[in-house]
PDB file of C-alpha atoms in Angstrom:
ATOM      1  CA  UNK A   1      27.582 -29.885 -15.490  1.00  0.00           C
ATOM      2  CA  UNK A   2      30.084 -26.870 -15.232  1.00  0.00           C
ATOM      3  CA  UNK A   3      32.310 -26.712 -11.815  1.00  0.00           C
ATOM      4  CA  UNK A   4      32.992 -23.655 -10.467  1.00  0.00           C
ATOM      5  CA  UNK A   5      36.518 -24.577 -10.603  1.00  0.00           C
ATOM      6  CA  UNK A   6      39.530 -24.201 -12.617  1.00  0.00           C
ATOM      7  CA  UNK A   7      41.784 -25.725 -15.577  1.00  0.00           C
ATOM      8  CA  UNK A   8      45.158 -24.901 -15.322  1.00  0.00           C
ATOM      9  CA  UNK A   9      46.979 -24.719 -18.749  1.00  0.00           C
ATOM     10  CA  UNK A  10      50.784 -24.582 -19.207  1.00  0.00           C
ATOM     11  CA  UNK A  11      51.380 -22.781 -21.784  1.00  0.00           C
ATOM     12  CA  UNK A  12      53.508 -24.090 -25.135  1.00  0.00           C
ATOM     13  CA  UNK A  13      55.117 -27.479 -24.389  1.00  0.00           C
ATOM     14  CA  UNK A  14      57.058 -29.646 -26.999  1.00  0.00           C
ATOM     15  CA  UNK A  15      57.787 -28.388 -30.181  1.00  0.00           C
ATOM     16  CA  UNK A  16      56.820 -25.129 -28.963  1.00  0.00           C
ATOM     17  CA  UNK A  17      59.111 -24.017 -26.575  1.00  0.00           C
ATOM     18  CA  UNK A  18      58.249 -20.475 -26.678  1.00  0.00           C
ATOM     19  CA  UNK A  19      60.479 -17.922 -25.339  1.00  0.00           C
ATOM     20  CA  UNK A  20      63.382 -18.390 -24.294  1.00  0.00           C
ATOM     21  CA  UNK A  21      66.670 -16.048 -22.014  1.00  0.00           C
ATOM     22  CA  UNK A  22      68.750 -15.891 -19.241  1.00  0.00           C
ATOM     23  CA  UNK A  23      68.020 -19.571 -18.174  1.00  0.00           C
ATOM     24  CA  UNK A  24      64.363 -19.542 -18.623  1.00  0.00           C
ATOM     25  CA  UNK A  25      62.628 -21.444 -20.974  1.00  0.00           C
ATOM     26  CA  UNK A  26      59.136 -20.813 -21.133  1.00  0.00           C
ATOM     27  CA  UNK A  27      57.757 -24.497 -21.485  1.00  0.00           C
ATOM     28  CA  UNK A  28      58.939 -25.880 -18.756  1.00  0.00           C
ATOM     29  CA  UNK A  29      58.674 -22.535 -16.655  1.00  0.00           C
ATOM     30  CA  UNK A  30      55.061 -22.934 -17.259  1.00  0.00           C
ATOM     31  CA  UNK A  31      55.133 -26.452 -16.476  1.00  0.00           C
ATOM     32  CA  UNK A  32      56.183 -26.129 -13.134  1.00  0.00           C
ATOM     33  CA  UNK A  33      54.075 -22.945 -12.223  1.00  0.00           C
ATOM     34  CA  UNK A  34      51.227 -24.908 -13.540  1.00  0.00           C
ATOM     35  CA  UNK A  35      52.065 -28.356 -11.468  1.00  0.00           C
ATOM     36  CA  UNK A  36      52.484 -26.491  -8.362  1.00  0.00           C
ATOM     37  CA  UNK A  37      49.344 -24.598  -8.921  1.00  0.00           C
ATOM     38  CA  UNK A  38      47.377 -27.840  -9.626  1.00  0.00           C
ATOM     39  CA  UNK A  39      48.407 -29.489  -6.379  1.00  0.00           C
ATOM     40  CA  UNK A  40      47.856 -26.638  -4.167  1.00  0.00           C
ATOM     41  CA  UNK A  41      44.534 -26.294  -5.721  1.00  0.00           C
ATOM     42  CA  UNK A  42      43.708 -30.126  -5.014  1.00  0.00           C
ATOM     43  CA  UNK A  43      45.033 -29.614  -1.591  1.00  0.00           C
ATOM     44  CA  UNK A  44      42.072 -26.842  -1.352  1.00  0.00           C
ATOM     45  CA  UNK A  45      39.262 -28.773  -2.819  1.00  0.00           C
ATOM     46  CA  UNK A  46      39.509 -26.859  -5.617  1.00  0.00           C
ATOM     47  CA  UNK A  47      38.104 -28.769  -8.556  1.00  0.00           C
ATOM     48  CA  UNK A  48      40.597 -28.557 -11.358  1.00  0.00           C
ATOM     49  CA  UNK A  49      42.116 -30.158 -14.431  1.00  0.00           C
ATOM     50  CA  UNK A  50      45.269 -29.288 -16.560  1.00  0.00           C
ATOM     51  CA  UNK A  51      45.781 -29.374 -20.041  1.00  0.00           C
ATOM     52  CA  UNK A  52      48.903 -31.470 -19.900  1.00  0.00           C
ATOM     53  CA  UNK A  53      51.383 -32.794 -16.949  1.00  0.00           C
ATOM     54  CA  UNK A  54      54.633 -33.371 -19.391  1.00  0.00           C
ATOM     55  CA  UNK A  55      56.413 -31.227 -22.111  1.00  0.00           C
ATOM     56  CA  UNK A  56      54.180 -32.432 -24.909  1.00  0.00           C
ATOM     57  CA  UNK A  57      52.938 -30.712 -28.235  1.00  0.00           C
ATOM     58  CA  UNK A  58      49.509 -28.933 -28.151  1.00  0.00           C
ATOM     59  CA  UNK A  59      47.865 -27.509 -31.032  1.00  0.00           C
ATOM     60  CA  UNK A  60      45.893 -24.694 -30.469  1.00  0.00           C
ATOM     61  CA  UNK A  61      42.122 -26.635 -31.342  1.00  0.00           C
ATOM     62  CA  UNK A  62      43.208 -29.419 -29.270  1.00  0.00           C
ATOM     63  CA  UNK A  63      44.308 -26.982 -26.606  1.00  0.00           C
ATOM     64  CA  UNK A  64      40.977 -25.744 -26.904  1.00  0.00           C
ATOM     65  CA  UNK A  65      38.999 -28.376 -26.925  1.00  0.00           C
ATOM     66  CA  UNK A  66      40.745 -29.734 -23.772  1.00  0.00           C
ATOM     67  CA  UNK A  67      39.395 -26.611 -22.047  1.00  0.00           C
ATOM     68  CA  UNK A  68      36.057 -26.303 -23.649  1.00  0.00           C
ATOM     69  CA  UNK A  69      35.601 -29.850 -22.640  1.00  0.00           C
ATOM     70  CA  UNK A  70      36.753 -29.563 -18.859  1.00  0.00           C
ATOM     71  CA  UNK A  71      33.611 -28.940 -17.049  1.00  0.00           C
ATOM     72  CA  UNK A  72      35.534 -26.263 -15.353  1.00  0.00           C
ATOM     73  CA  UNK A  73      34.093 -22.428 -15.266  1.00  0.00           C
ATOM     74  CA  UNK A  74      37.479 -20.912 -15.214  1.00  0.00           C
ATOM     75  CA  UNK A  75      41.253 -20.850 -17.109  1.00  0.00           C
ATOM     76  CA  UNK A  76      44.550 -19.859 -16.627  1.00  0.00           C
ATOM     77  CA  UNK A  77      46.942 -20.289 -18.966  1.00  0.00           C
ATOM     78  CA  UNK A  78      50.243 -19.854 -17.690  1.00  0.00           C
ATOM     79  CA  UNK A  79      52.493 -17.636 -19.461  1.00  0.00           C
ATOM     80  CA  UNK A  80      55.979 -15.748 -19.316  1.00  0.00           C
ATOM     81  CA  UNK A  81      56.784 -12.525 -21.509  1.00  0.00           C
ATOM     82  CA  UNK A  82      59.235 -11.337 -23.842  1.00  0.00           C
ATOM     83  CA  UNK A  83      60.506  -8.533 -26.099  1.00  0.00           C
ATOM     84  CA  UNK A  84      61.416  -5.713 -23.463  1.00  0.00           C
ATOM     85  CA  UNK A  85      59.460  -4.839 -20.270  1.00  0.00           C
ATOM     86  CA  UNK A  86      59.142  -5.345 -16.193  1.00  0.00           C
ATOM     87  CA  UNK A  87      56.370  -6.994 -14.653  1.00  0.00           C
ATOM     88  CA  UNK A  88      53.656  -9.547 -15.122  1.00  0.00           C
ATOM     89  CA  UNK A  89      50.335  -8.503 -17.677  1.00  0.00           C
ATOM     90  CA  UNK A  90      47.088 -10.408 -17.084  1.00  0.00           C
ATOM     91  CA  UNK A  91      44.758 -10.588 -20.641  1.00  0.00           C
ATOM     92  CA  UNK A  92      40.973 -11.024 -20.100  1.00  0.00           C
ATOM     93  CA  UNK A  93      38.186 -11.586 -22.723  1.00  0.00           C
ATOM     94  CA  UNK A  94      37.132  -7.877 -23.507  1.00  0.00           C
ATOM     95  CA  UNK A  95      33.230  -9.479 -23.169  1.00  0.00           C
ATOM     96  CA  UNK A  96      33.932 -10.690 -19.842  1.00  0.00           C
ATOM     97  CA  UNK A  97      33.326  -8.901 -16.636  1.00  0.00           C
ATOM     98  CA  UNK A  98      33.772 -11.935 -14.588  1.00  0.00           C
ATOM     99  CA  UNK A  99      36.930 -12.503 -16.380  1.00  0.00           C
ATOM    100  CA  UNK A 100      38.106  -8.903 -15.762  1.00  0.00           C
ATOM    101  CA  UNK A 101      37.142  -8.764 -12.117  1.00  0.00           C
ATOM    102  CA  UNK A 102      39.466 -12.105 -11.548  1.00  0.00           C
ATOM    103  CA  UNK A 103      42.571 -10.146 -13.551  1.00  0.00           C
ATOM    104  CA  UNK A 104      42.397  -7.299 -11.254  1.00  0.00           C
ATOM    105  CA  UNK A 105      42.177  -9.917  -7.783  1.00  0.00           C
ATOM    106  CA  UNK A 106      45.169 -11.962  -9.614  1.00  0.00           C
ATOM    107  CA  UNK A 107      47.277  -8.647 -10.113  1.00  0.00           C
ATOM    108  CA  UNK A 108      46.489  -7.306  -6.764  1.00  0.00           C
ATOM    109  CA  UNK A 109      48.218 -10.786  -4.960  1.00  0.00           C
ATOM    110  CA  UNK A 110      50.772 -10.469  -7.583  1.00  0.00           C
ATOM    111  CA  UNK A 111      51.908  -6.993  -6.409  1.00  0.00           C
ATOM    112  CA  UNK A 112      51.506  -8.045  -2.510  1.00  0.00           C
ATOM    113  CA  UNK A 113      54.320 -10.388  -3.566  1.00  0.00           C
ATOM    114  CA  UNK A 114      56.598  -7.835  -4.732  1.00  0.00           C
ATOM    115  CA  UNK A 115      56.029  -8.305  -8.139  1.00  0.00           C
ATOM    116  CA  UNK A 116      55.483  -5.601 -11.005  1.00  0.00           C
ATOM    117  CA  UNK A 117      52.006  -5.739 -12.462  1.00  0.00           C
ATOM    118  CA  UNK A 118      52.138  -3.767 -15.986  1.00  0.00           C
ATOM    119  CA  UNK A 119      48.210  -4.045 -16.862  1.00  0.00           C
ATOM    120  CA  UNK A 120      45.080  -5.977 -16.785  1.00  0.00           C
ATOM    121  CA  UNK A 121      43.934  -5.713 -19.870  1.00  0.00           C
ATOM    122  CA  UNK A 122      41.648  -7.648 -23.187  1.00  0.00           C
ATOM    123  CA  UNK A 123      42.710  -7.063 -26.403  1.00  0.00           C
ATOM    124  CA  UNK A 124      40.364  -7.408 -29.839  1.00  0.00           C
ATOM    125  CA  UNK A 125      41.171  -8.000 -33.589  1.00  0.00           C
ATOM    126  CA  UNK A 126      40.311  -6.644 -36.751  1.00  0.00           C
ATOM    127  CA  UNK A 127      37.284  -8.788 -36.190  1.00  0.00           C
ATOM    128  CA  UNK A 128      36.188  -7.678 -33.136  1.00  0.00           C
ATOM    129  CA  UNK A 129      36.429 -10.655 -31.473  1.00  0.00           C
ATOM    130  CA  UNK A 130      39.312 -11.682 -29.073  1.00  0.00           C
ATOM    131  CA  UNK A 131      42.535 -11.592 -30.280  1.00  0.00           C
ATOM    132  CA  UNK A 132      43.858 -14.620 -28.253  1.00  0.00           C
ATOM    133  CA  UNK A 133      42.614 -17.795 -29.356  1.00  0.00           C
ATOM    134  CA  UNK A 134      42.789 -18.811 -25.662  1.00  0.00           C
ATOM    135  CA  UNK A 135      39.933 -16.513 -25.034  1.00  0.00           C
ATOM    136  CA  UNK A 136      38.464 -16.672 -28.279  1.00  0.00           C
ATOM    137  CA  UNK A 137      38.547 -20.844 -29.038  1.00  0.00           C
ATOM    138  CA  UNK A 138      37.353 -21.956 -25.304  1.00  0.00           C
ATOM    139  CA  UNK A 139      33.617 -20.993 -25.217  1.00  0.00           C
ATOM    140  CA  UNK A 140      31.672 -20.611 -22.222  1.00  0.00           C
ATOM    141  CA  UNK A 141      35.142 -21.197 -19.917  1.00  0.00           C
ATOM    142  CA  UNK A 142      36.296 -17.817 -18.721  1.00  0.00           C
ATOM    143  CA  UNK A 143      39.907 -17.978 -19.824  1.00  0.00           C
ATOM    144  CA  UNK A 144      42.704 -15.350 -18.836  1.00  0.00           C
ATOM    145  CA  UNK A 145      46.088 -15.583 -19.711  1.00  0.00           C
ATOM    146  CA  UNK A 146      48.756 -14.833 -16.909  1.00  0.00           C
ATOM    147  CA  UNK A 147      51.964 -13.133 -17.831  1.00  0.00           C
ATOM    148  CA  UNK A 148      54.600 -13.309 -15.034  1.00  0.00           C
ATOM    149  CA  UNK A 149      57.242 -11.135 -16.042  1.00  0.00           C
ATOM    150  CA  UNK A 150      59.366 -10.862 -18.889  1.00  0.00           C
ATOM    151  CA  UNK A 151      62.612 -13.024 -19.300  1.00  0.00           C
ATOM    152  CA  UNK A 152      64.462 -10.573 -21.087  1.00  0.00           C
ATOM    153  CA  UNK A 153      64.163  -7.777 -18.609  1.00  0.00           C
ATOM    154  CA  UNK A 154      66.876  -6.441 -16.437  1.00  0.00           C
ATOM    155  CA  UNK A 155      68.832  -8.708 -14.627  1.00  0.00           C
ATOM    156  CA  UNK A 156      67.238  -8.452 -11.029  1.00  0.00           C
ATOM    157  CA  UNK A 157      64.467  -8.565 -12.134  1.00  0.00           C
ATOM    158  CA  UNK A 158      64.785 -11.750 -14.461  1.00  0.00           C
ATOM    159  CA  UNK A 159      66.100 -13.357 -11.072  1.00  0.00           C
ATOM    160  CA  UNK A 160      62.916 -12.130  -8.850  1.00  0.00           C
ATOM    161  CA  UNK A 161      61.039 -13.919 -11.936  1.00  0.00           C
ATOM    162  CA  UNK A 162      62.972 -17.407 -11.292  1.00  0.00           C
ATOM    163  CA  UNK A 163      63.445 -17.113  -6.907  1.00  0.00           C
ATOM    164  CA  UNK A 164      59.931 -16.341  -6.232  1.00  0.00           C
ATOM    165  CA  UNK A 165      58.438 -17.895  -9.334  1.00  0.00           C
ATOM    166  CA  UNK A 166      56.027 -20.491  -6.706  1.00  0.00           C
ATOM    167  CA  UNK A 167      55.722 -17.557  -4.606  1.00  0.00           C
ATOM    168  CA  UNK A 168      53.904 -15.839  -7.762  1.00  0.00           C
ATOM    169  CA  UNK A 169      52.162 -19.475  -8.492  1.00  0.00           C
ATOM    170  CA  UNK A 170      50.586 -19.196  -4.669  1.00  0.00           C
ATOM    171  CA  UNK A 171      49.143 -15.447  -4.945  1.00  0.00           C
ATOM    172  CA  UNK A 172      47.096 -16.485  -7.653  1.00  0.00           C
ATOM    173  CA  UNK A 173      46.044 -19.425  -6.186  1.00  0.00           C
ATOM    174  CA  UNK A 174      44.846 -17.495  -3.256  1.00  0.00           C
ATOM    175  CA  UNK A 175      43.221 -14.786  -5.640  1.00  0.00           C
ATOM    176  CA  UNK A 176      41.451 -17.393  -7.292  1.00  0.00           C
ATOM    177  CA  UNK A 177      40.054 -19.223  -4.218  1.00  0.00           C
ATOM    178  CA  UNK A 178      39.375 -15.631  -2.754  1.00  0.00           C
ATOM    179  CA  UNK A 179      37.114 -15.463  -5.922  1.00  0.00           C
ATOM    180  CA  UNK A 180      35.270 -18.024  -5.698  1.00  0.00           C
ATOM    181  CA  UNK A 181      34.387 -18.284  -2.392  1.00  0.00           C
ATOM    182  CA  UNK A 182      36.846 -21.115  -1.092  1.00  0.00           C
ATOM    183  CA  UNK A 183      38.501 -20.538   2.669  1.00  0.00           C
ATOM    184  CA  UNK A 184      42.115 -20.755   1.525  1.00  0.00           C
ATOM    185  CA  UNK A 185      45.240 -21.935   3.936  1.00  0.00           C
ATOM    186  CA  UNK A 186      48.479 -21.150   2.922  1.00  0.00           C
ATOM    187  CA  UNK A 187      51.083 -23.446   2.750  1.00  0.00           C
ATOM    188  CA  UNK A 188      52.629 -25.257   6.117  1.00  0.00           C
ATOM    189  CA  UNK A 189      55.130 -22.559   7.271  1.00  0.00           C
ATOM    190  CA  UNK A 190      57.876 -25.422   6.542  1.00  0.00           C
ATOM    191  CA  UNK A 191      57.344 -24.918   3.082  1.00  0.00           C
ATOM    192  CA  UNK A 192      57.177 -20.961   2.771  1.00  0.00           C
ATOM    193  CA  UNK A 193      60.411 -21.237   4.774  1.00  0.00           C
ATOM    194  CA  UNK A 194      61.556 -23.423   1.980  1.00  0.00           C
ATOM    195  CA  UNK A 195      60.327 -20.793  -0.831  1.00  0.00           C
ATOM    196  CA  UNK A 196      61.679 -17.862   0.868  1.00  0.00           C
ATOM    197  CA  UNK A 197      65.587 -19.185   1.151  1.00  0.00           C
ATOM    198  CA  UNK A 198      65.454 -21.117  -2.381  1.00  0.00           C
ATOM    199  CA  UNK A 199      68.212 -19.374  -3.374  1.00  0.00           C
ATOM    200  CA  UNK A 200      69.759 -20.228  -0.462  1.00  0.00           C
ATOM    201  CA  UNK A 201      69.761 -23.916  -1.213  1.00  0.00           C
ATOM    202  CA  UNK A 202      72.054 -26.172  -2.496  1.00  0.00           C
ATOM    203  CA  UNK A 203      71.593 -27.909  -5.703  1.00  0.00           C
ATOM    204  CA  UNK A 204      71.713 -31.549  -6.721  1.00  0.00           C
ATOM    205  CA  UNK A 205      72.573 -32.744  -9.712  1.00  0.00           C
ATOM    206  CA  UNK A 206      70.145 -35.730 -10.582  1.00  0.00           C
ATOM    207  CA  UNK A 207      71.452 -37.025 -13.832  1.00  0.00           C
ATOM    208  CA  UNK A 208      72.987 -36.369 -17.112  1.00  0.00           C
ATOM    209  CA  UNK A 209      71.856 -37.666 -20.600  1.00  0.00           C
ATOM    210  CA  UNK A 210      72.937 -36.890 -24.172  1.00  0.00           C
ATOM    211  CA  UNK A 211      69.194 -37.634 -24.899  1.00  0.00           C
ATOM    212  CA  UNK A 212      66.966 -34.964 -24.117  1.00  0.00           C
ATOM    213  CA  UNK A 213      64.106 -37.317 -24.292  1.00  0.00           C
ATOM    214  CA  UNK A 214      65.622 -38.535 -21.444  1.00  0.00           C
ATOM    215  CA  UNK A 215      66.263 -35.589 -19.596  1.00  0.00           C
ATOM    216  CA  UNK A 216      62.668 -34.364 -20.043  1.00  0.00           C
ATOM    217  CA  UNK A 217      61.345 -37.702 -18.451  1.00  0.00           C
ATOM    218  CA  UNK A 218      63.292 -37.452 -15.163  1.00  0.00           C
ATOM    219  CA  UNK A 219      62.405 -33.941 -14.690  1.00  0.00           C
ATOM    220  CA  UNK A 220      58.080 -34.579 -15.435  1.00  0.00           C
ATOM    221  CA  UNK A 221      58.898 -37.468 -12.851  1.00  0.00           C
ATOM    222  CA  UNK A 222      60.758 -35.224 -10.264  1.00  0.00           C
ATOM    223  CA  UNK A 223      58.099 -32.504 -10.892  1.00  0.00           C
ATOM    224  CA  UNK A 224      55.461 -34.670  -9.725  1.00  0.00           C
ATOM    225  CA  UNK A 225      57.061 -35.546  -6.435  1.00  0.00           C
ATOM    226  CA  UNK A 226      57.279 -31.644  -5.901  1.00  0.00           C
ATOM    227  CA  UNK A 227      60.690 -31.283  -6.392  1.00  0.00           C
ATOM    228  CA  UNK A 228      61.600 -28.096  -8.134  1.00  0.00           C
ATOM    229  CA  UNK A 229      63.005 -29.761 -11.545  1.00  0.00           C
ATOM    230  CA  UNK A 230      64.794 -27.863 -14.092  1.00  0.00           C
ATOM    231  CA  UNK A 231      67.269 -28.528 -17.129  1.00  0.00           C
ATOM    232  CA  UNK A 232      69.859 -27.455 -17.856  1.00  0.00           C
ATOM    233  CA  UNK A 233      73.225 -27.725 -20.253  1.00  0.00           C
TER     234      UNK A 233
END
């Protein structure tokens, strides 16, 4: 039976790291957009699932088949951009309305927000077929792959990507309960007060390891209390 809910998948993840600049590396960026995503969702009765919890390798088929295999109607795979630009991108299938329809709610929250939306978009190969194997590899699930903002970009804009990056997490969690048809609540005030002066907060320094094996474990286990967790050198 196929829920009308969501998987959330972070994208890369262990010997993937994907992109990387200016502080942000995309793995565990992703990580943490998608943990924070997956417990507001539960906190809506929002049926969902995520690919993985901790910075582990993936390989596209079993990435894939993790999705496929959800029960869930919907995906998004979180995502953060490279190579020159501003703003986030949202892909679609190009043989998906549905899928399209959802981009366009997602980029309209995004730009409530403050954020730069570039395009909503699908893109094909020389196939025809999708060119992500995201959309391509995950059957009947309607995946779309969110892009939110580039880590290379201009310096204010790199920092709007890490201060409000749960702020971006929350409008599209409201898009996609707005979507669906689920009443959605936004967070107790005490915690948007929280989000709003993050970079007003001071920092604590939890540990320090020469192992980053180590490292990696304390932050999966601080990112599961919902503390924002983050490593650095």
């Amino acid at each position: 039976m196929v829920e009308d809910g969501v998987i959330i998948d972070p994208g890369h993840g262990g010997t993937d790291p994907g992109a990387s600049g200016n502080g942000i590396i995309e793995e565990h960026y992703t990580l943490a957009t998608s943990m924070y995503m997956y417990n507001r969702f539960k906190q809506l009765g929002v049926p969902v699932k995520i690919t993985r919890t901790t910075d582990k390798t993936l390989e596209p088929n079993e990435r894939t088949k993790i999705i496929r295999n959800s029960g869930m109607k919907y995906c998004l795979s979180n995502h953060v951009n490279a190579g020159g630009g501003d703003g986030a991108e949202i892909i679609h299938s190009a043989f998906s309305a549905q899928g399209k329809k959802l981009g366009n709610e997602i980029a309209a929250e995004l730009k409530k927000c403050g954020q730069n939306v570039r395009k909503v978009y699908s893109r094909k190969n020389s196939k025809g077929t999708d060119y992500y194997f995201i959309q391509r590899e995950t059957g009947s699930v309607t995946s779309l792959i969110v892009e939110y903002g580039f880590l290379d970009s201009k310096a204010d804009d790199v920092e709007q990507l890490k201060k409000d990056q749960f702020e971006f997490a929350e409008a599209v969690v409201k898009a996609f309960c707005e979507f669906i048809g689920v009443k959605y609540v936004a967070p107790a005030k005490e915690k948007e007060k929280e989000t709003e002066k993050d970079s007003d907060l001071l920092k604590v320094q939890v540990g320090a390891f020469e192992s980053k094996e180590n490292a990696e474990k304390l932050k999966e286990e601080l990112i599961k209390k919902g503390y924002k967790a983050y490593i650095t050198k």
